[in-house]
């Protein structure tokens, strides 16, 4: 089983609609979580951190459920420019071994007119 | 502006040749990482380094080697032992203290094609 798993999609979303997807993680020692956005053939860029109490950044809402070991991302009022692959990342500090950041396989979102 | 520079952007090599991918950062970050991404896949960790002259294997280190002689530089060599080297390679860095409050900074990536 992969340490961080995501539904690869694609999620086909009508413009203006809401879409949500999850990411599950198996390492209960993971301390922090992030959502990155990756456009085709480009490097990933940080979309938002995920806080324990949940957090919102404009049209984007992230949630963390430690009991069930998943994080979620919800996009409201989808724009065509939201079409991308969304990668979730779990971070674990391993002492002398340093920081381990594990990426999920990504969820592809296609927003259509 | 500070950042991470990977070069070249596209690289073509013949099978059996070693090739070195460059990664330089001027962010004064301690930790540096190399990831590999295959089409439609997530990022897989190859090697990482927390400080100069020290590095650890990631999940898929076989067929790769790295060095960290300077804080700013973390080159990755793809050796002929790597069975499927064609991929998109991403270098990233983190400041001291880890990812808890700071995101990974990525370079623009190198797309390696081996034929």
JSON list of C-alpha atoms in Angstrom, two decimals:
[
{"chain": "A", "resi": 1, "resn": "UNK", "atom": "CA", "xyz": [0.00, 0.00, 0.00]},
{"chain": "A", "resi": 2, "resn": "UNK", "atom": "CA", "xyz": [1.32, 3.46, -0.88]},
{"chain": "A", "resi": 3, "resn": "UNK", "atom": "CA", "xyz": [2.05, 5.80, 1.98]},
{"chain": "A", "resi": 4, "resn": "UNK", "atom": "CA", "xyz": [-0.04, 8.59, 0.47]},
{"chain": "A", "resi": 5, "resn": "UNK", "atom": "CA", "xyz": [-2.87, 7.71, -1.89]},
{"chain": "A", "resi": 6, "resn": "UNK", "atom": "CA", "xyz": [-5.08, 9.78, -4.13]},
{"chain": "A", "resi": 7, "resn": "UNK", "atom": "CA", "xyz": [-7.81, 9.09, -6.65]},
{"chain": "A", "resi": 8, "resn": "UNK", "atom": "CA", "xyz": [-6.06, 9.84, -9.95]},
{"chain": "A", "resi": 9, "resn": "UNK", "atom": "CA", "xyz": [-9.27, 11.12, -11.58]},
{"chain": "A", "resi": 10, "resn": "UNK", "atom": "CA", "xyz": [-9.82, 12.87, -13.84]},
{"chain": "A", "resi": 11, "resn": "UNK", "atom": "CA", "xyz": [-12.59, 14.76, -12.15]},
{"chain": "A", "resi": 12, "resn": "UNK", "atom": "CA", "xyz": [-14.54, 16.46, -14.93]},
{"chain": "A", "resi": 13, "resn": "UNK", "atom": "CA", "xyz": [-16.11, 19.56, -13.42]},
{"chain": "A", "resi": 14, "resn": "UNK", "atom": "CA", "xyz": [-18.50, 22.04, -15.04]},
{"chain": "A", "resi": 15, "resn": "UNK", "atom": "CA", "xyz": [-17.32, 25.61, -14.71]},
{"chain": "A", "resi": 16, "resn": "UNK", "atom": "CA", "xyz": [-18.82, 27.16, -11.57]},
{"chain": "A", "resi": 17, "resn": "UNK", "atom": "CA", "xyz": [-19.42, 23.82, -9.85]},
{"chain": "A", "resi": 18, "resn": "UNK", "atom": "CA", "xyz": [-17.86, 22.52, -6.65]},
{"chain": "A", "resi": 19, "resn": "UNK", "atom": "CA", "xyz": [-15.46, 19.60, -6.59]},
{"chain": "A", "resi": 20, "resn": "UNK", "atom": "CA", "xyz": [-13.91, 17.82, -3.64]},
{"chain": "A", "resi": 21, "resn": "UNK", "atom": "CA", "xyz": [-11.43, 14.99, -3.35]},
{"chain": "A", "resi": 22, "resn": "UNK", "atom": "CA", "xyz": [-9.50, 13.24, -0.64]},
{"chain": "A", "resi": 23, "resn": "UNK", "atom": "CA", "xyz": [-6.04, 11.97, 0.07]},
{"chain": "A", "resi": 24, "resn": "UNK", "atom": "CA", "xyz": [-5.36, 9.17, 2.54]},
{"chain": "A", "resi": 25, "resn": "UNK", "atom": "CA", "xyz": [-2.10, 8.63, 4.38]},
{"chain": "A", "resi": 26, "resn": "UNK", "atom": "CA", "xyz": [-0.85, 5.58, 6.23]},
{"chain": "A", "resi": 27, "resn": "UNK", "atom": "CA", "xyz": [1.89, 7.03, 8.44]},
{"chain": "A", "resi": 28, "resn": "UNK", "atom": "CA", "xyz": [0.16, 8.17, 11.63]},
{"chain": "A", "resi": 29, "resn": "UNK", "atom": "CA", "xyz": [3.36, 10.02, 12.59]},
{"chain": "A", "resi": 30, "resn": "UNK", "atom": "CA", "xyz": [2.88, 12.49, 9.74]},
{"chain": "A", "resi": 31, "resn": "UNK", "atom": "CA", "xyz": [2.82, 15.93, 11.25]},
{"chain": "A", "resi": 32, "resn": "UNK", "atom": "CA", "xyz": [1.94, 18.37, 8.50]},
{"chain": "A", "resi": 33, "resn": "UNK", "atom": "CA", "xyz": [0.10, 18.22, 5.24]},
{"chain": "A", "resi": 34, "resn": "UNK", "atom": "CA", "xyz": [0.01, 20.33, 2.13]},
{"chain": "A", "resi": 35, "resn": "UNK", "atom": "CA", "xyz": [-1.77, 20.60, -1.18]},
{"chain": "A", "resi": 36, "resn": "UNK", "atom": "CA", "xyz": [0.35, 21.39, -4.23]},
{"chain": "A", "resi": 37, "resn": "UNK", "atom": "CA", "xyz": [-0.90, 22.24, -7.67]},
{"chain": "A", "resi": 38, "resn": "UNK", "atom": "CA", "xyz": [0.95, 21.01, -10.74]},
{"chain": "A", "resi": 39, "resn": "UNK", "atom": "CA", "xyz": [0.28, 22.18, -14.27]},
{"chain": "A", "resi": 40, "resn": "UNK", "atom": "CA", "xyz": [1.19, 20.00, -17.21]},
{"chain": "A", "resi": 41, "resn": "UNK", "atom": "CA", "xyz": [4.96, 19.61, -17.61]},
{"chain": "A", "resi": 42, "resn": "UNK", "atom": "CA", "xyz": [5.69, 22.14, -14.85]},
{"chain": "A", "resi": 43, "resn": "UNK", "atom": "CA", "xyz": [7.01, 21.91, -11.30]},
{"chain": "A", "resi": 44, "resn": "UNK", "atom": "CA", "xyz": [4.53, 21.62, -8.41]},
{"chain": "A", "resi": 45, "resn": "UNK", "atom": "CA", "xyz": [3.64, 24.81, -6.59]},
{"chain": "A", "resi": 46, "resn": "UNK", "atom": "CA", "xyz": [2.26, 25.14, -3.08]},
{"chain": "A", "resi": 47, "resn": "UNK", "atom": "CA", "xyz": [-1.47, 25.71, -3.05]},
{"chain": "A", "resi": 48, "resn": "UNK", "atom": "CA", "xyz": [-2.06, 25.65, 0.68]},
{"chain": "A", "resi": 49, "resn": "UNK", "atom": "CA", "xyz": [-1.04, 24.09, 3.96]},
{"chain": "A", "resi": 50, "resn": "UNK", "atom": "CA", "xyz": [-3.63, 22.01, 5.78]},
{"chain": "A", "resi": 51, "resn": "UNK", "atom": "CA", "xyz": [-4.31, 22.93, 9.38]},
{"chain": "A", "resi": 52, "resn": "UNK", "atom": "CA", "xyz": [-5.85, 20.65, 12.00]},
{"chain": "A", "resi": 53, "resn": "UNK", "atom": "CA", "xyz": [-8.93, 22.83, 12.32]},
{"chain": "A", "resi": 54, "resn": "UNK", "atom": "CA", "xyz": [-9.38, 23.14, 8.59]},
{"chain": "A", "resi": 55, "resn": "UNK", "atom": "CA", "xyz": [-8.61, 26.25, 6.60]},
{"chain": "A", "resi": 56, "resn": "UNK", "atom": "CA", "xyz": [-9.87, 28.25, 3.70]},
{"chain": "A", "resi": 57, "resn": "UNK", "atom": "CA", "xyz": [-8.08, 30.28, 1.08]},
{"chain": "A", "resi": 58, "resn": "UNK", "atom": "CA", "xyz": [-10.51, 31.99, -1.22]},
{"chain": "A", "resi": 59, "resn": "UNK", "atom": "CA", "xyz": [-12.39, 29.31, -3.13]},
{"chain": "A", "resi": 60, "resn": "UNK", "atom": "CA", "xyz": [-10.25, 26.52, -1.70]},
{"chain": "A", "resi": 61, "resn": "UNK", "atom": "CA", "xyz": [-10.97, 24.70, 1.57]},
{"chain": "A", "resi": 62, "resn": "UNK", "atom": "CA", "xyz": [-8.70, 22.10, 3.11]},
{"chain": "A", "resi": 63, "resn": "UNK", "atom": "CA", "xyz": [-9.62, 19.71, 5.90]},
{"chain": "A", "resi": 64, "resn": "UNK", "atom": "CA", "xyz": [-7.65, 17.21, 7.97]},
{"chain": "A", "resi": 65, "resn": "UNK", "atom": "CA", "xyz": [-9.15, 14.16, 9.63]},
{"chain": "A", "resi": 66, "resn": "UNK", "atom": "CA", "xyz": [-6.47, 12.57, 11.77]},
{"chain": "A", "resi": 67, "resn": "UNK", "atom": "CA", "xyz": [-8.76, 9.84, 13.14]},
{"chain": "A", "resi": 68, "resn": "UNK", "atom": "CA", "xyz": [-9.45, 8.51, 9.65]},
{"chain": "A", "resi": 69, "resn": "UNK", "atom": "CA", "xyz": [-6.06, 9.63, 8.29]},
{"chain": "A", "resi": 70, "resn": "UNK", "atom": "CA", "xyz": [-7.13, 11.67, 5.33]},
{"chain": "A", "resi": 71, "resn": "UNK", "atom": "CA", "xyz": [-7.04, 15.22, 4.08]},
{"chain": "A", "resi": 72, "resn": "UNK", "atom": "CA", "xyz": [-9.42, 16.79, 1.64]},
{"chain": "A", "resi": 73, "resn": "UNK", "atom": "CA", "xyz": [-9.52, 19.69, -0.79]},
{"chain": "A", "resi": 74, "resn": "UNK", "atom": "CA", "xyz": [-12.70, 21.40, -1.91]},
{"chain": "A", "resi": 75, "resn": "UNK", "atom": "CA", "xyz": [-12.81, 23.88, -4.76]},
{"chain": "A", "resi": 76, "resn": "UNK", "atom": "CA", "xyz": [-15.88, 26.11, -5.02]},
{"chain": "A", "resi": 77, "resn": "UNK", "atom": "CA", "xyz": [-17.01, 28.05, -8.08]},
{"chain": "A", "resi": 78, "resn": "UNK", "atom": "CA", "xyz": [-14.51, 26.20, -10.30]},
{"chain": "A", "resi": 79, "resn": "UNK", "atom": "CA", "xyz": [-12.69, 28.22, -12.93]},
{"chain": "A", "resi": 80, "resn": "UNK", "atom": "CA", "xyz": [-11.19, 26.94, -16.14]},
{"chain": "A", "resi": 81, "resn": "UNK", "atom": "CA", "xyz": [-7.80, 27.91, -14.71]},
{"chain": "A", "resi": 82, "resn": "UNK", "atom": "CA", "xyz": [-8.29, 25.43, -11.86]},
{"chain": "A", "resi": 83, "resn": "UNK", "atom": "CA", "xyz": [-7.63, 22.59, -14.32]},
{"chain": "A", "resi": 84, "resn": "UNK", "atom": "CA", "xyz": [-4.47, 20.96, -13.01]},
{"chain": "A", "resi": 85, "resn": "UNK", "atom": "CA", "xyz": [-3.20, 18.01, -11.03]},
{"chain": "A", "resi": 86, "resn": "UNK", "atom": "CA", "xyz": [-3.47, 18.40, -7.26]},
{"chain": "A", "resi": 87, "resn": "UNK", "atom": "CA", "xyz": [-0.83, 16.63, -5.21]},
{"chain": "A", "resi": 88, "resn": "UNK", "atom": "CA", "xyz": [-1.14, 16.02, -1.51]},
{"chain": "A", "resi": 89, "resn": "UNK", "atom": "CA", "xyz": [1.98, 15.86, 0.61]},
{"chain": "A", "resi": 90, "resn": "UNK", "atom": "CA", "xyz": [2.52, 14.40, 4.07]},
{"chain": "A", "resi": 91, "resn": "UNK", "atom": "CA", "xyz": [5.47, 15.64, 6.09]},
{"chain": "A", "resi": 92, "resn": "UNK", "atom": "CA", "xyz": [7.16, 13.74, 8.87]},
{"chain": "A", "resi": 93, "resn": "UNK", "atom": "CA", "xyz": [10.16, 14.93, 10.84]},
{"chain": "A", "resi": 94, "resn": "UNK", "atom": "CA", "xyz": [12.48, 11.97, 11.39]},
{"chain": "A", "resi": 95, "resn": "UNK", "atom": "CA", "xyz": [15.04, 13.40, 13.78]},
{"chain": "A", "resi": 96, "resn": "UNK", "atom": "CA", "xyz": [18.57, 12.85, 12.54]},
{"chain": "A", "resi": 97, "resn": "UNK", "atom": "CA", "xyz": [17.27, 11.44, 9.27]},
{"chain": "A", "resi": 98, "resn": "UNK", "atom": "CA", "xyz": [15.68, 14.78, 8.56]},
{"chain": "A", "resi": 99, "resn": "UNK", "atom": "CA", "xyz": [12.42, 15.70, 6.94]},
{"chain": "A", "resi": 100, "resn": "UNK", "atom": "CA", "xyz": [10.52, 13.18, 4.89]},
{"chain": "A", "resi": 101, "resn": "UNK", "atom": "CA", "xyz": [7.96, 14.55, 2.48]},
{"chain": "A", "resi": 102, "resn": "UNK", "atom": "CA", "xyz": [5.84, 11.95, 0.75]},
{"chain": "A", "resi": 103, "resn": "UNK", "atom": "CA", "xyz": [3.74, 12.85, -2.27]},
{"chain": "A", "resi": 104, "resn": "UNK", "atom": "CA", "xyz": [0.53, 11.29, -3.41]},
{"chain": "A", "resi": 105, "resn": "UNK", "atom": "CA", "xyz": [0.10, 10.35, -7.06]},
{"chain": "A", "resi": 106, "resn": "UNK", "atom": "CA", "xyz": [-2.05, 13.39, -7.74]},
{"chain": "A", "resi": 107, "resn": "UNK", "atom": "CA", "xyz": [-5.68, 13.99, -8.62]},
{"chain": "A", "resi": 108, "resn": "UNK", "atom": "CA", "xyz": [-6.35, 15.43, -12.05]},
{"chain": "A", "resi": 109, "resn": "UNK", "atom": "CA", "xyz": [-9.11, 18.02, -12.28]},
{"chain": "A", "resi": 110, "resn": "UNK", "atom": "CA", "xyz": [-10.52, 19.21, -15.62]},
{"chain": "A", "resi": 111, "resn": "UNK", "atom": "CA", "xyz": [-12.87, 22.17, -15.51]},
{"chain": "A", "resi": 112, "resn": "UNK", "atom": "CA", "xyz": [-15.00, 22.46, -18.62]},
{"chain": "A", "resi": 113, "resn": "UNK", "atom": "CA", "xyz": [-17.09, 25.37, -19.93]},
{"chain": "B", "resi": 1, "resn": "UNK", "atom": "CA", "xyz": [15.39, 36.86, -6.42]},
{"chain": "B", "resi": 2, "resn": "UNK", "atom": "CA", "xyz": [16.32, 33.63, -4.70]},
{"chain": "B", "resi": 3, "resn": "UNK", "atom": "CA", "xyz": [15.40, 30.34, -6.19]},
{"chain": "B", "resi": 4, "resn": "UNK", "atom": "CA", "xyz": [16.43, 26.94, -7.46]},
{"chain": "B", "resi": 5, "resn": "UNK", "atom": "CA", "xyz": [17.94, 26.52, -10.89]},
{"chain": "B", "resi": 6, "resn": "UNK", "atom": "CA", "xyz": [17.94, 23.21, -12.68]},
{"chain": "B", "resi": 7, "resn": "UNK", "atom": "CA", "xyz": [19.76, 22.75, -15.91]},
{"chain": "B", "resi": 8, "resn": "UNK", "atom": "CA", "xyz": [19.34, 21.82, -18.60]},
{"chain": "B", "resi": 9, "resn": "UNK", "atom": "CA", "xyz": [15.59, 21.91, -19.10]},
{"chain": "B", "resi": 10, "resn": "UNK", "atom": "CA", "xyz": [15.71, 19.09, -21.68]},
{"chain": "B", "resi": 11, "resn": "UNK", "atom": "CA", "xyz": [18.40, 16.45, -21.89]},
{"chain": "B", "resi": 12, "resn": "UNK", "atom": "CA", "xyz": [18.84, 13.63, -24.38]},
{"chain": "B", "resi": 13, "resn": "UNK", "atom": "CA", "xyz": [21.24, 10.76, -23.90]},
{"chain": "B", "resi": 14, "resn": "UNK", "atom": "CA", "xyz": [22.03, 7.41, -25.40]},
{"chain": "B", "resi": 15, "resn": "UNK", "atom": "CA", "xyz": [21.46, 4.29, -23.36]},
{"chain": "B", "resi": 16, "resn": "UNK", "atom": "CA", "xyz": [24.54, 3.25, -21.42]},
{"chain": "B", "resi": 17, "resn": "UNK", "atom": "CA", "xyz": [25.81, 6.78, -20.79]},
{"chain": "B", "resi": 18, "resn": "UNK", "atom": "CA", "xyz": [25.94, 8.40, -17.38]},
{"chain": "B", "resi": 19, "resn": "UNK", "atom": "CA", "xyz": [24.42, 11.85, -17.18]},
{"chain": "B", "resi": 20, "resn": "UNK", "atom": "CA", "xyz": [24.55, 14.51, -14.47]},
{"chain": "B", "resi": 21, "resn": "UNK", "atom": "CA", "xyz": [21.66, 16.87, -13.73]},
{"chain": "B", "resi": 22, "resn": "UNK", "atom": "CA", "xyz": [22.49, 20.19, -12.13]},
{"chain": "B", "resi": 23, "resn": "UNK", "atom": "CA", "xyz": [20.63, 21.77, -9.21]},
{"chain": "B", "resi": 24, "resn": "UNK", "atom": "CA", "xyz": [21.74, 25.06, -7.66]},
{"chain": "B", "resi": 25, "resn": "UNK", "atom": "CA", "xyz": [19.95, 27.11, -5.02]},
{"chain": "B", "resi": 26, "resn": "UNK", "atom": "CA", "xyz": [20.66, 30.55, -3.58]},
{"chain": "B", "resi": 27, "resn": "UNK", "atom": "CA", "xyz": [18.01, 30.36, -0.87]},
{"chain": "B", "resi": 28, "resn": "UNK", "atom": "CA", "xyz": [20.52, 29.36, 1.82]},
{"chain": "B", "resi": 29, "resn": "UNK", "atom": "CA", "xyz": [18.46, 26.24, 2.43]},
{"chain": "B", "resi": 30, "resn": "UNK", "atom": "CA", "xyz": [20.04, 23.37, 4.28]},
{"chain": "B", "resi": 31, "resn": "UNK", "atom": "CA", "xyz": [18.01, 20.48, 2.89]},
{"chain": "B", "resi": 32, "resn": "UNK", "atom": "CA", "xyz": [17.84, 19.52, -0.76]},
{"chain": "B", "resi": 33, "resn": "UNK", "atom": "CA", "xyz": [15.88, 16.78, -2.49]},
{"chain": "B", "resi": 34, "resn": "UNK", "atom": "CA", "xyz": [15.72, 14.98, -5.81]},
{"chain": "B", "resi": 35, "resn": "UNK", "atom": "CA", "xyz": [12.43, 13.59, -7.04]},
{"chain": "B", "resi": 36, "resn": "UNK", "atom": "CA", "xyz": [11.50, 11.69, -10.15]},
{"chain": "B", "resi": 37, "resn": "UNK", "atom": "CA", "xyz": [8.11, 11.95, -11.82]},
{"chain": "B", "resi": 38, "resn": "UNK", "atom": "CA", "xyz": [6.81, 9.61, -14.51]},
{"chain": "B", "resi": 39, "resn": "UNK", "atom": "CA", "xyz": [3.84, 10.50, -16.74]},
{"chain": "B", "resi": 40, "resn": "UNK", "atom": "CA", "xyz": [0.58, 10.50, -14.77]},
{"chain": "B", "resi": 41, "resn": "UNK", "atom": "CA", "xyz": [2.43, 9.64, -11.56]},
{"chain": "B", "resi": 42, "resn": "UNK", "atom": "CA", "xyz": [3.30, 11.43, -8.37]},
{"chain": "B", "resi": 43, "resn": "UNK", "atom": "CA", "xyz": [6.79, 12.35, -7.19]},
{"chain": "B", "resi": 44, "resn": "UNK", "atom": "CA", "xyz": [9.11, 9.67, -5.90]},
{"chain": "B", "resi": 45, "resn": "UNK", "atom": "CA", "xyz": [12.09, 10.51, -3.72]},
{"chain": "B", "resi": 46, "resn": "UNK", "atom": "CA", "xyz": [15.50, 9.54, -5.09]},
{"chain": "B", "resi": 47, "resn": "UNK", "atom": "CA", "xyz": [17.99, 11.12, -2.68]},
{"chain": "B", "resi": 48, "resn": "UNK", "atom": "CA", "xyz": [18.00, 13.90, -0.13]},
{"chain": "B", "resi": 49, "resn": "UNK", "atom": "CA", "xyz": [20.61, 15.82, 1.82]},
{"chain": "B", "resi": 50, "resn": "UNK", "atom": "CA", "xyz": [20.16, 17.61, 5.12]},
{"chain": "B", "resi": 51, "resn": "UNK", "atom": "CA", "xyz": [23.62, 19.20, 5.28]},
{"chain": "B", "resi": 52, "resn": "UNK", "atom": "CA", "xyz": [26.80, 19.53, 3.27]},
{"chain": "B", "resi": 53, "resn": "UNK", "atom": "CA", "xyz": [28.74, 16.29, 2.78]},
{"chain": "B", "resi": 54, "resn": "UNK", "atom": "CA", "xyz": [25.81, 14.18, 3.91]},
{"chain": "B", "resi": 55, "resn": "UNK", "atom": "CA", "xyz": [22.97, 12.56, 1.99]},
{"chain": "B", "resi": 56, "resn": "UNK", "atom": "CA", "xyz": [20.51, 9.70, 2.35]},
{"chain": "B", "resi": 57, "resn": "UNK", "atom": "CA", "xyz": [18.82, 7.36, -0.09]},
{"chain": "B", "resi": 58, "resn": "UNK", "atom": "CA", "xyz": [15.18, 7.90, -0.80]},
{"chain": "B", "resi": 59, "resn": "UNK", "atom": "CA", "xyz": [12.68, 5.34, -2.00]},
{"chain": "B", "resi": 60, "resn": "UNK", "atom": "CA", "xyz": [14.18, 4.74, -5.46]},
{"chain": "B", "resi": 61, "resn": "UNK", "atom": "CA", "xyz": [17.92, 5.42, -5.17]},
{"chain": "B", "resi": 62, "resn": "UNK", "atom": "CA", "xyz": [19.14, 2.46, -7.23]},
{"chain": "B", "resi": 63, "resn": "UNK", "atom": "CA", "xyz": [20.93, 3.58, -10.36]},
{"chain": "B", "resi": 64, "resn": "UNK", "atom": "CA", "xyz": [21.46, 7.13, -9.11]},
{"chain": "B", "resi": 65, "resn": "UNK", "atom": "CA", "xyz": [24.21, 8.93, -7.22]},
{"chain": "B", "resi": 66, "resn": "UNK", "atom": "CA", "xyz": [24.53, 12.38, -5.68]},
{"chain": "B", "resi": 67, "resn": "UNK", "atom": "CA", "xyz": [27.07, 14.63, -4.01]},
{"chain": "B", "resi": 68, "resn": "UNK", "atom": "CA", "xyz": [26.72, 17.61, -1.68]},
{"chain": "B", "resi": 69, "resn": "UNK", "atom": "CA", "xyz": [30.09, 19.33, -1.60]},
{"chain": "B", "resi": 70, "resn": "UNK", "atom": "CA", "xyz": [28.57, 22.78, -1.33]},
{"chain": "B", "resi": 71, "resn": "UNK", "atom": "CA", "xyz": [25.41, 23.99, 0.37]},
{"chain": "B", "resi": 72, "resn": "UNK", "atom": "CA", "xyz": [24.18, 25.56, -2.87]},
{"chain": "B", "resi": 73, "resn": "UNK", "atom": "CA", "xyz": [24.64, 22.55, -5.11]},
{"chain": "B", "resi": 74, "resn": "UNK", "atom": "CA", "xyz": [23.17, 19.04, -5.21]},
{"chain": "B", "resi": 75, "resn": "UNK", "atom": "CA", "xyz": [23.90, 17.37, -8.57]},
{"chain": "B", "resi": 76, "resn": "UNK", "atom": "CA", "xyz": [22.26, 14.07, -9.48]},
{"chain": "B", "resi": 77, "resn": "UNK", "atom": "CA", "xyz": [24.00, 11.50, -11.68]},
{"chain": "B", "resi": 78, "resn": "UNK", "atom": "CA", "xyz": [21.81, 9.05, -13.54]},
{"chain": "B", "resi": 79, "resn": "UNK", "atom": "CA", "xyz": [24.02, 6.04, -14.16]},
{"chain": "B", "resi": 80, "resn": "UNK", "atom": "CA", "xyz": [23.77, 3.36, -16.80]},
{"chain": "B", "resi": 81, "resn": "UNK", "atom": "CA", "xyz": [22.52, 1.03, -14.05]},
{"chain": "B", "resi": 82, "resn": "UNK", "atom": "CA", "xyz": [19.20, 2.88, -13.91]},
{"chain": "B", "resi": 83, "resn": "UNK", "atom": "CA", "xyz": [16.83, 0.68, -15.92]},
{"chain": "B", "resi": 84, "resn": "UNK", "atom": "CA", "xyz": [14.24, 3.31, -16.91]},
{"chain": "B", "resi": 85, "resn": "UNK", "atom": "CA", "xyz": [15.91, 6.71, -16.71]},
{"chain": "B", "resi": 86, "resn": "UNK", "atom": "CA", "xyz": [13.53, 8.60, -18.98]},
{"chain": "B", "resi": 87, "resn": "UNK", "atom": "CA", "xyz": [11.51, 10.85, -16.65]},
{"chain": "B", "resi": 88, "resn": "UNK", "atom": "CA", "xyz": [10.97, 14.36, -15.34]},
{"chain": "B", "resi": 89, "resn": "UNK", "atom": "CA", "xyz": [13.45, 15.14, -12.56]},
{"chain": "B", "resi": 90, "resn": "UNK", "atom": "CA", "xyz": [12.68, 17.75, -9.93]},
{"chain": "B", "resi": 91, "resn": "UNK", "atom": "CA", "xyz": [15.06, 19.26, -7.41]},
{"chain": "B", "resi": 92, "resn": "UNK", "atom": "CA", "xyz": [13.70, 20.91, -4.28]},
{"chain": "B", "resi": 93, "resn": "UNK", "atom": "CA", "xyz": [14.95, 22.54, -1.09]},
{"chain": "B", "resi": 94, "resn": "UNK", "atom": "CA", "xyz": [13.78, 23.27, 2.42]},
{"chain": "B", "resi": 95, "resn": "UNK", "atom": "CA", "xyz": [15.09, 25.70, 5.03]},
{"chain": "B", "resi": 96, "resn": "UNK", "atom": "CA", "xyz": [16.39, 24.55, 8.41]},
{"chain": "B", "resi": 97, "resn": "UNK", "atom": "CA", "xyz": [13.49, 23.57, 10.62]},
{"chain": "B", "resi": 98, "resn": "UNK", "atom": "CA", "xyz": [11.68, 21.60, 8.02]},
{"chain": "B", "resi": 99, "resn": "UNK", "atom": "CA", "xyz": [8.43, 21.73, 6.15]},
{"chain": "B", "resi": 100, "resn": "UNK", "atom": "CA", "xyz": [6.23, 22.46, 9.14]},
{"chain": "B", "resi": 101, "resn": "UNK", "atom": "CA", "xyz": [6.00, 26.11, 8.28]},
{"chain": "B", "resi": 102, "resn": "UNK", "atom": "CA", "xyz": [7.71, 26.42, 4.95]},
{"chain": "B", "resi": 103, "resn": "UNK", "atom": "CA", "xyz": [6.87, 24.74, 1.69]},
{"chain": "B", "resi": 104, "resn": "UNK", "atom": "CA", "xyz": [9.25, 22.86, -0.54]},
{"chain": "B", "resi": 105, "resn": "UNK", "atom": "CA", "xyz": [10.80, 25.12, -3.16]},
{"chain": "B", "resi": 106, "resn": "UNK", "atom": "CA", "xyz": [11.08, 23.40, -6.52]},
{"chain": "B", "resi": 107, "resn": "UNK", "atom": "CA", "xyz": [13.29, 24.02, -9.51]},
{"chain": "B", "resi": 108, "resn": "UNK", "atom": "CA", "xyz": [11.74, 24.03, -12.99]},
{"chain": "B", "resi": 109, "resn": "UNK", "atom": "CA", "xyz": [12.74, 20.45, -13.58]},
{"chain": "B", "resi": 110, "resn": "UNK", "atom": "CA", "xyz": [14.84, 18.59, -16.14]},
{"chain": "B", "resi": 111, "resn": "UNK", "atom": "CA", "xyz": [13.16, 16.33, -18.64]},
{"chain": "B", "resi": 112, "resn": "UNK", "atom": "CA", "xyz": [15.56, 13.48, -19.42]},
{"chain": "B", "resi": 113, "resn": "UNK", "atom": "CA", "xyz": [15.06, 11.25, -22.43]},
{"chain": "B", "resi": 114, "resn": "UNK", "atom": "CA", "xyz": [17.28, 8.22, -22.90]},
{"chain": "B", "resi": 115, "resn": "UNK", "atom": "CA", "xyz": [17.11, 6.30, -26.17]}
]
